[in-house]
């Protein structure tokens, strides 16, 4: 059975860094696209980043480009999201998600394109 478990969230000051981890089981990681999504109170769920199963392409929301980096370690069945220069508007519950669909640039950002979801890890950026 597919299972995704996130970790690494916490409280950090503006300008600080966190690294989120998503450990997958029950799947062969390189066959799946893995996305990171976040949702804050009063806001819609937002696609943050994706490591695609098409040509190893990575995608980022405009709001995090240059600050966040997504990466895979297939040997550990783990996907990471390195978050630098964090801002208060990054505060949200972060989920990782997985899907077998070929994940191109026009669809990675939609939560409806992912079948499997982790429980989430909270990130709070505040002084």
Short mmCIF file of N, CA and C in Angstrom, two decimals:
data_model
loop_
_atom_site.label_atom_id
_atom_site.label_comp_id
_atom_site.label_asym_id
_atom_site.label_seq_id
_atom_site.Cartn_x
_atom_site.Cartn_y
_atom_site.Cartn_z
N UNK A 1 0.85 -1.18 0.00
CA UNK A 1 0.00 0.00 0.00
C UNK A 1 0.89 1.24 0.00
N UNK A 2 0.54 2.21 -0.82
CA UNK A 2 1.31 3.44 -0.92
C UNK A 2 1.12 4.26 0.35
N UNK A 3 2.23 4.74 0.89
CA UNK A 3 2.19 5.59 2.07
C UNK A 3 3.25 6.67 1.93
N UNK A 4 2.89 7.89 2.29
CA UNK A 4 3.80 9.02 2.28
C UNK A 4 3.81 9.64 3.67
N UNK A 5 5.00 9.91 4.20
CA UNK A 5 5.14 10.48 5.53
C UNK A 5 6.07 11.68 5.46
N UNK A 6 5.54 12.85 5.82
CA UNK A 6 6.32 14.08 5.82
C UNK A 6 6.92 14.34 7.20
N UNK A 7 8.03 15.06 7.21
CA UNK A 7 8.63 15.51 8.45
C UNK A 7 9.49 16.74 8.16
N UNK A 8 9.95 17.40 9.20
CA UNK A 8 10.88 18.51 9.06
C UNK A 8 10.30 19.88 9.28
N UNK A 9 9.00 19.99 9.48
CA UNK A 9 8.40 21.28 9.74
C UNK A 9 8.73 21.80 11.12
N UNK A 10 8.36 23.04 11.37
CA UNK A 10 8.61 23.65 12.66
C UNK A 10 8.45 25.14 12.61
N UNK A 11 8.89 25.80 13.67
CA UNK A 11 8.85 27.25 13.80
C UNK A 11 10.21 27.83 13.46
N UNK A 12 10.23 28.81 12.57
CA UNK A 12 11.48 29.42 12.14
C UNK A 12 11.26 30.91 11.94
N UNK A 13 12.30 31.70 12.16
CA UNK A 13 12.22 33.14 11.96
C UNK A 13 12.32 33.49 10.48
N UNK A 14 11.76 34.63 10.07
CA UNK A 14 11.94 35.07 8.68
C UNK A 14 13.41 35.09 8.29
N UNK A 15 13.69 34.61 7.08
CA UNK A 15 15.05 34.49 6.62
C UNK A 15 15.71 33.17 6.93
N UNK A 16 15.08 32.35 7.76
CA UNK A 16 15.63 31.07 8.14
C UNK A 16 15.36 29.99 7.11
N UNK A 17 15.80 28.77 7.44
CA UNK A 17 15.69 27.64 6.52
C UNK A 17 15.13 26.42 7.21
N UNK A 18 14.45 25.59 6.43
CA UNK A 18 14.00 24.28 6.86
C UNK A 18 14.15 23.32 5.69
N UNK A 19 14.32 22.04 6.01
CA UNK A 19 14.29 21.00 4.99
C UNK A 19 13.20 20.01 5.33
N UNK A 20 12.21 19.91 4.46
CA UNK A 20 11.14 18.95 4.61
C UNK A 20 11.52 17.64 3.92
N UNK A 21 11.07 16.53 4.50
CA UNK A 21 11.30 15.22 3.92
C UNK A 21 9.97 14.52 3.68
N UNK A 22 9.90 13.75 2.61
CA UNK A 22 8.74 12.94 2.29
C UNK A 22 9.24 11.53 2.01
N UNK A 23 8.99 10.61 2.93
CA UNK A 23 9.42 9.23 2.79
C UNK A 23 8.27 8.41 2.21
N UNK A 24 8.53 7.76 1.09
CA UNK A 24 7.51 6.98 0.40
C UNK A 24 7.73 5.49 0.61
N UNK A 25 6.65 4.74 0.71
CA UNK A 25 6.70 3.29 0.76
C UNK A 25 5.58 2.73 -0.10
N UNK A 26 5.75 1.49 -0.54
CA UNK A 26 4.74 0.86 -1.37
C UNK A 26 4.76 1.30 -2.82
N UNK A 27 5.84 1.93 -3.25
CA UNK A 27 5.96 2.38 -4.64
C UNK A 27 7.43 2.43 -5.03
N UNK A 28 7.66 2.43 -6.33
CA UNK A 28 8.98 2.66 -6.88
C UNK A 28 9.08 4.14 -7.20
N UNK A 29 9.90 4.84 -6.46
CA UNK A 29 9.84 6.30 -6.44
C UNK A 29 10.04 6.91 -7.82
N UNK A 30 10.96 6.37 -8.62
CA UNK A 30 11.26 7.03 -9.89
C UNK A 30 10.13 6.91 -10.91
N UNK A 31 9.13 6.08 -10.66
CA UNK A 31 7.97 6.01 -11.54
C UNK A 31 6.93 7.09 -11.23
N UNK A 32 7.06 7.74 -10.10
CA UNK A 32 6.04 8.65 -9.61
C UNK A 32 6.49 10.10 -9.66
N UNK A 33 5.56 10.96 -10.01
CA UNK A 33 5.75 12.38 -9.77
C UNK A 33 5.43 12.68 -8.31
N UNK A 34 6.25 13.51 -7.68
CA UNK A 34 6.04 13.90 -6.29
C UNK A 34 5.89 15.41 -6.24
N UNK A 35 4.79 15.85 -5.68
CA UNK A 35 4.53 17.27 -5.52
C UNK A 35 4.48 17.67 -4.06
N UNK A 36 4.82 18.92 -3.80
CA UNK A 36 4.63 19.54 -2.50
C UNK A 36 3.54 20.59 -2.63
N UNK A 37 2.57 20.53 -1.72
CA UNK A 37 1.46 21.48 -1.68
C UNK A 37 1.38 22.08 -0.28
N UNK A 38 0.80 23.25 -0.21
CA UNK A 38 0.61 23.89 1.09
C UNK A 38 -0.74 24.58 1.14
N UNK A 39 -1.27 24.71 2.36
CA UNK A 39 -2.52 25.41 2.56
C UNK A 39 -2.46 26.17 3.88
N UNK A 40 -2.73 27.46 3.80
CA UNK A 40 -2.76 28.33 4.96
C UNK A 40 -4.20 28.73 5.24
N UNK A 41 -4.51 29.12 6.48
CA UNK A 41 -5.87 29.56 6.80
C UNK A 41 -6.34 30.68 5.88
N UNK A 42 -7.54 30.53 5.34
CA UNK A 42 -8.11 31.53 4.47
C UNK A 42 -7.61 31.51 3.04
N UNK A 43 -6.76 30.55 2.70
CA UNK A 43 -6.21 30.47 1.36
C UNK A 43 -6.50 29.11 0.74
N UNK A 44 -6.52 29.07 -0.58
CA UNK A 44 -6.68 27.81 -1.29
C UNK A 44 -5.38 27.00 -1.23
N UNK A 45 -5.52 25.69 -1.42
CA UNK A 45 -4.35 24.84 -1.51
C UNK A 45 -3.50 25.26 -2.70
N UNK A 46 -2.20 25.35 -2.49
CA UNK A 46 -1.29 25.87 -3.49
C UNK A 46 -0.20 24.85 -3.81
N UNK A 47 0.03 24.62 -5.09
CA UNK A 47 1.17 23.81 -5.50
C UNK A 47 2.45 24.58 -5.30
N UNK A 48 3.41 23.99 -4.60
CA UNK A 48 4.68 24.63 -4.28
C UNK A 48 5.78 24.19 -5.23
N UNK A 49 5.90 22.88 -5.43
CA UNK A 49 6.97 22.34 -6.25
C UNK A 49 6.63 20.92 -6.66
N UNK A 50 7.32 20.44 -7.68
CA UNK A 50 7.11 19.07 -8.15
C UNK A 50 8.40 18.55 -8.75
N UNK A 51 8.73 17.29 -8.44
CA UNK A 51 9.75 16.56 -9.17
C UNK A 51 9.02 15.56 -10.06
N UNK A 52 9.10 15.81 -11.35
CA UNK A 52 8.28 15.10 -12.32
C UNK A 52 8.84 13.72 -12.64
N UNK A 53 7.96 12.85 -13.17
CA UNK A 53 8.38 11.56 -13.71
C UNK A 53 8.59 11.65 -15.22
N UNK A 54 8.73 12.84 -15.75
CA UNK A 54 9.03 13.09 -17.15
C UNK A 54 10.37 13.81 -17.22
N UNK A 55 11.40 13.11 -17.65
CA UNK A 55 12.72 13.69 -17.90
C UNK A 55 13.35 14.31 -16.65
N UNK A 56 12.90 13.93 -15.47
CA UNK A 56 13.46 14.47 -14.25
C UNK A 56 13.24 15.95 -14.04
N UNK A 57 12.29 16.53 -14.73
CA UNK A 57 12.04 17.95 -14.65
C UNK A 57 11.51 18.34 -13.27
N UNK A 58 11.90 19.51 -12.83
CA UNK A 58 11.38 20.08 -11.59
C UNK A 58 10.61 21.36 -11.89
N UNK A 59 9.62 21.63 -11.05
CA UNK A 59 8.77 22.80 -11.23
C UNK A 59 8.61 23.51 -9.89
N UNK A 60 8.40 24.83 -9.96
CA UNK A 60 8.24 25.64 -8.77
C UNK A 60 7.18 26.70 -9.00
N UNK A 61 6.44 26.99 -7.95
CA UNK A 61 5.57 28.15 -7.97
C UNK A 61 6.41 29.42 -8.04
N UNK A 62 5.89 30.44 -8.71
CA UNK A 62 6.63 31.69 -8.82
C UNK A 62 7.01 32.26 -7.45
N UNK A 63 6.17 32.04 -6.46
CA UNK A 63 6.38 32.62 -5.15
C UNK A 63 7.58 32.02 -4.41
N UNK A 64 8.08 30.86 -4.85
CA UNK A 64 9.18 30.21 -4.16
C UNK A 64 10.42 30.02 -5.03
N UNK A 65 10.37 30.40 -6.29
CA UNK A 65 11.52 30.25 -7.17
C UNK A 65 12.72 31.01 -6.62
N UNK A 66 13.87 30.34 -6.64
CA UNK A 66 15.08 30.93 -6.12
C UNK A 66 15.27 30.73 -4.64
N UNK A 67 14.25 30.27 -3.93
CA UNK A 67 14.34 30.04 -2.50
C UNK A 67 14.19 28.58 -2.11
N UNK A 68 13.36 27.83 -2.83
CA UNK A 68 13.09 26.42 -2.53
C UNK A 68 13.74 25.53 -3.58
N UNK A 69 14.18 24.34 -3.15
CA UNK A 69 14.75 23.36 -4.06
C UNK A 69 14.19 21.98 -3.73
N UNK A 70 13.66 21.30 -4.74
CA UNK A 70 13.15 19.95 -4.56
C UNK A 70 14.19 18.97 -5.10
N UNK A 71 14.32 17.81 -4.44
CA UNK A 71 15.28 16.81 -4.87
C UNK A 71 14.80 15.43 -4.48
N UNK A 72 15.35 14.42 -5.15
CA UNK A 72 15.03 13.02 -4.88
C UNK A 72 16.26 12.26 -4.42
N UNK A 73 16.05 11.30 -3.53
CA UNK A 73 17.04 10.28 -3.21
C UNK A 73 16.32 8.95 -3.37
N UNK A 74 16.40 8.37 -4.56
CA UNK A 74 15.64 7.16 -4.85
C UNK A 74 16.08 5.98 -3.99
N UNK A 75 17.35 5.92 -3.62
CA UNK A 75 17.84 4.84 -2.77
C UNK A 75 17.16 4.86 -1.41
N UNK A 76 16.80 6.04 -0.93
CA UNK A 76 16.12 6.18 0.36
C UNK A 76 14.61 6.35 0.21
N UNK A 77 14.12 6.30 -1.02
CA UNK A 77 12.69 6.52 -1.29
C UNK A 77 12.19 7.81 -0.65
N UNK A 78 13.00 8.85 -0.79
CA UNK A 78 12.72 10.11 -0.11
C UNK A 78 12.83 11.28 -1.07
N UNK A 79 11.91 12.22 -0.92
CA UNK A 79 11.94 13.49 -1.63
C UNK A 79 12.10 14.60 -0.59
N UNK A 80 12.93 15.57 -0.90
CA UNK A 80 13.20 16.67 0.00
C UNK A 80 12.72 17.99 -0.59
N UNK A 81 12.37 18.90 0.28
CA UNK A 81 12.12 20.28 -0.11
C UNK A 81 12.96 21.17 0.79
N UNK A 82 14.05 21.69 0.24
CA UNK A 82 14.90 22.62 0.95
C UNK A 82 14.31 24.01 0.80
N UNK A 83 14.01 24.65 1.92
CA UNK A 83 13.36 25.95 1.94
C UNK A 83 14.30 26.96 2.59
N UNK A 84 14.75 27.93 1.82
CA UNK A 84 15.65 28.97 2.30
C UNK A 84 14.96 30.33 2.24
N UNK A 85 15.51 31.27 3.00
CA UNK A 85 14.97 32.63 3.04
C UNK A 85 13.46 32.63 3.24
N UNK A 86 13.03 31.93 4.26
CA UNK A 86 11.60 31.78 4.51
C UNK A 86 10.95 33.10 4.88
N UNK A 87 9.71 33.25 4.44
CA UNK A 87 8.92 34.45 4.67
C UNK A 87 7.65 34.10 5.44
N UNK A 88 7.06 35.06 6.15
CA UNK A 88 5.83 34.76 6.87
C UNK A 88 4.73 34.17 5.98
N UNK A 89 4.67 34.59 4.72
CA UNK A 89 3.65 34.06 3.83
C UNK A 89 3.88 32.61 3.43
N UNK A 90 5.02 32.03 3.81
CA UNK A 90 5.26 30.60 3.61
C UNK A 90 4.60 29.75 4.68
N UNK A 91 4.07 30.37 5.72
CA UNK A 91 3.42 29.64 6.80
C UNK A 91 2.23 28.86 6.27
N UNK A 92 2.22 27.55 6.50
CA UNK A 92 1.16 26.69 5.98
C UNK A 92 1.39 25.26 6.46
N UNK A 93 0.38 24.43 6.26
CA UNK A 93 0.53 22.99 6.40
C UNK A 93 1.00 22.45 5.05
N UNK A 94 2.14 21.79 5.05
CA UNK A 94 2.75 21.28 3.82
C UNK A 94 2.51 19.78 3.69
N UNK A 95 2.00 19.37 2.53
CA UNK A 95 1.78 17.97 2.20
C UNK A 95 2.64 17.58 1.01
N UNK A 96 3.10 16.34 0.99
CA UNK A 96 3.62 15.77 -0.24
C UNK A 96 2.57 14.86 -0.85
N UNK A 97 2.64 14.70 -2.16
CA UNK A 97 1.66 13.92 -2.90
C UNK A 97 2.35 13.19 -4.04
N UNK A 98 1.79 12.05 -4.45
CA UNK A 98 2.39 11.22 -5.48
C UNK A 98 1.35 10.77 -6.50
N UNK A 99 1.81 10.60 -7.74
CA UNK A 99 0.92 10.09 -8.79
C UNK A 99 1.73 9.50 -9.92
N UNK A 100 1.12 8.52 -10.62
CA UNK A 100 1.74 7.88 -11.78
C UNK A 100 1.50 8.62 -13.09
N UNK A 101 0.58 9.55 -13.11
CA UNK A 101 0.35 10.31 -14.32
C UNK A 101 1.62 11.01 -14.77
N UNK A 102 1.85 11.05 -16.09
CA UNK A 102 2.99 11.79 -16.62
C UNK A 102 2.77 13.26 -16.32
N UNK A 103 3.63 13.82 -15.51
CA UNK A 103 3.38 15.13 -14.93
C UNK A 103 4.18 16.18 -15.70
N UNK A 104 3.48 16.85 -16.60
CA UNK A 104 4.06 17.92 -17.39
C UNK A 104 3.83 19.26 -16.72
N UNK A 105 4.43 20.28 -17.28
CA UNK A 105 4.39 21.60 -16.67
C UNK A 105 3.00 22.20 -16.57
N UNK A 106 2.09 21.79 -17.44
CA UNK A 106 0.76 22.35 -17.42
C UNK A 106 -0.18 21.73 -16.40
N UNK A 107 0.28 20.73 -15.64
CA UNK A 107 -0.61 20.02 -14.73
C UNK A 107 -0.05 19.75 -13.35
N UNK A 108 1.23 20.00 -13.11
CA UNK A 108 1.86 19.62 -11.84
C UNK A 108 1.25 20.35 -10.66
N UNK A 109 0.75 21.55 -10.88
CA UNK A 109 0.33 22.45 -9.82
C UNK A 109 -1.07 22.15 -9.29
N UNK A 110 -1.80 21.22 -9.93
CA UNK A 110 -3.17 20.91 -9.54
C UNK A 110 -3.20 19.74 -8.58
N UNK A 111 -3.77 19.93 -7.40
CA UNK A 111 -3.87 18.85 -6.42
C UNK A 111 -4.74 17.70 -6.90
N UNK A 112 -5.64 17.97 -7.85
CA UNK A 112 -6.52 16.93 -8.37
C UNK A 112 -5.78 15.90 -9.20
N UNK A 113 -4.55 16.16 -9.58
CA UNK A 113 -3.76 15.24 -10.38
C UNK A 113 -2.92 14.28 -9.55
N UNK A 114 -3.09 14.27 -8.25
CA UNK A 114 -2.33 13.40 -7.36
C UNK A 114 -3.27 12.52 -6.55
N UNK A 115 -3.01 11.21 -6.55
CA UNK A 115 -3.89 10.25 -5.87
C UNK A 115 -3.48 9.96 -4.44
N UNK A 116 -2.20 10.10 -4.10
CA UNK A 116 -1.69 9.69 -2.80
C UNK A 116 -1.13 10.89 -2.06
N UNK A 117 -1.48 10.99 -0.78
CA UNK A 117 -1.13 12.15 0.04
C UNK A 117 -0.61 11.75 1.40
N UNK A 118 0.36 12.51 1.89
CA UNK A 118 0.83 12.34 3.24
C UNK A 118 -0.01 13.10 4.24
N UNK A 119 0.35 13.00 5.51
CA UNK A 119 -0.45 13.59 6.59
C UNK A 119 -0.19 15.07 6.79
N UNK A 120 0.92 15.57 6.30
CA UNK A 120 1.25 16.98 6.41
C UNK A 120 2.22 17.28 7.54
N UNK A 121 2.98 18.36 7.37
CA UNK A 121 3.86 18.87 8.40
C UNK A 121 3.73 20.39 8.43
N UNK A 122 3.61 20.95 9.62
CA UNK A 122 3.34 22.38 9.77
C UNK A 122 4.62 23.19 9.69
N UNK A 123 4.60 24.25 8.90
CA UNK A 123 5.69 25.22 8.82
C UNK A 123 5.14 26.57 9.27
N UNK A 124 5.78 27.16 10.26
CA UNK A 124 5.38 28.47 10.75
C UNK A 124 6.58 29.40 10.72
N UNK A 125 6.44 30.52 10.01
CA UNK A 125 7.52 31.50 9.87
C UNK A 125 7.06 32.77 10.57
N UNK A 126 7.71 33.09 11.67
CA UNK A 126 7.29 34.22 12.49
C UNK A 126 8.45 34.71 13.33
N UNK A 127 8.48 36.03 13.56
CA UNK A 127 9.47 36.62 14.45
C UNK A 127 8.95 36.72 15.87
#
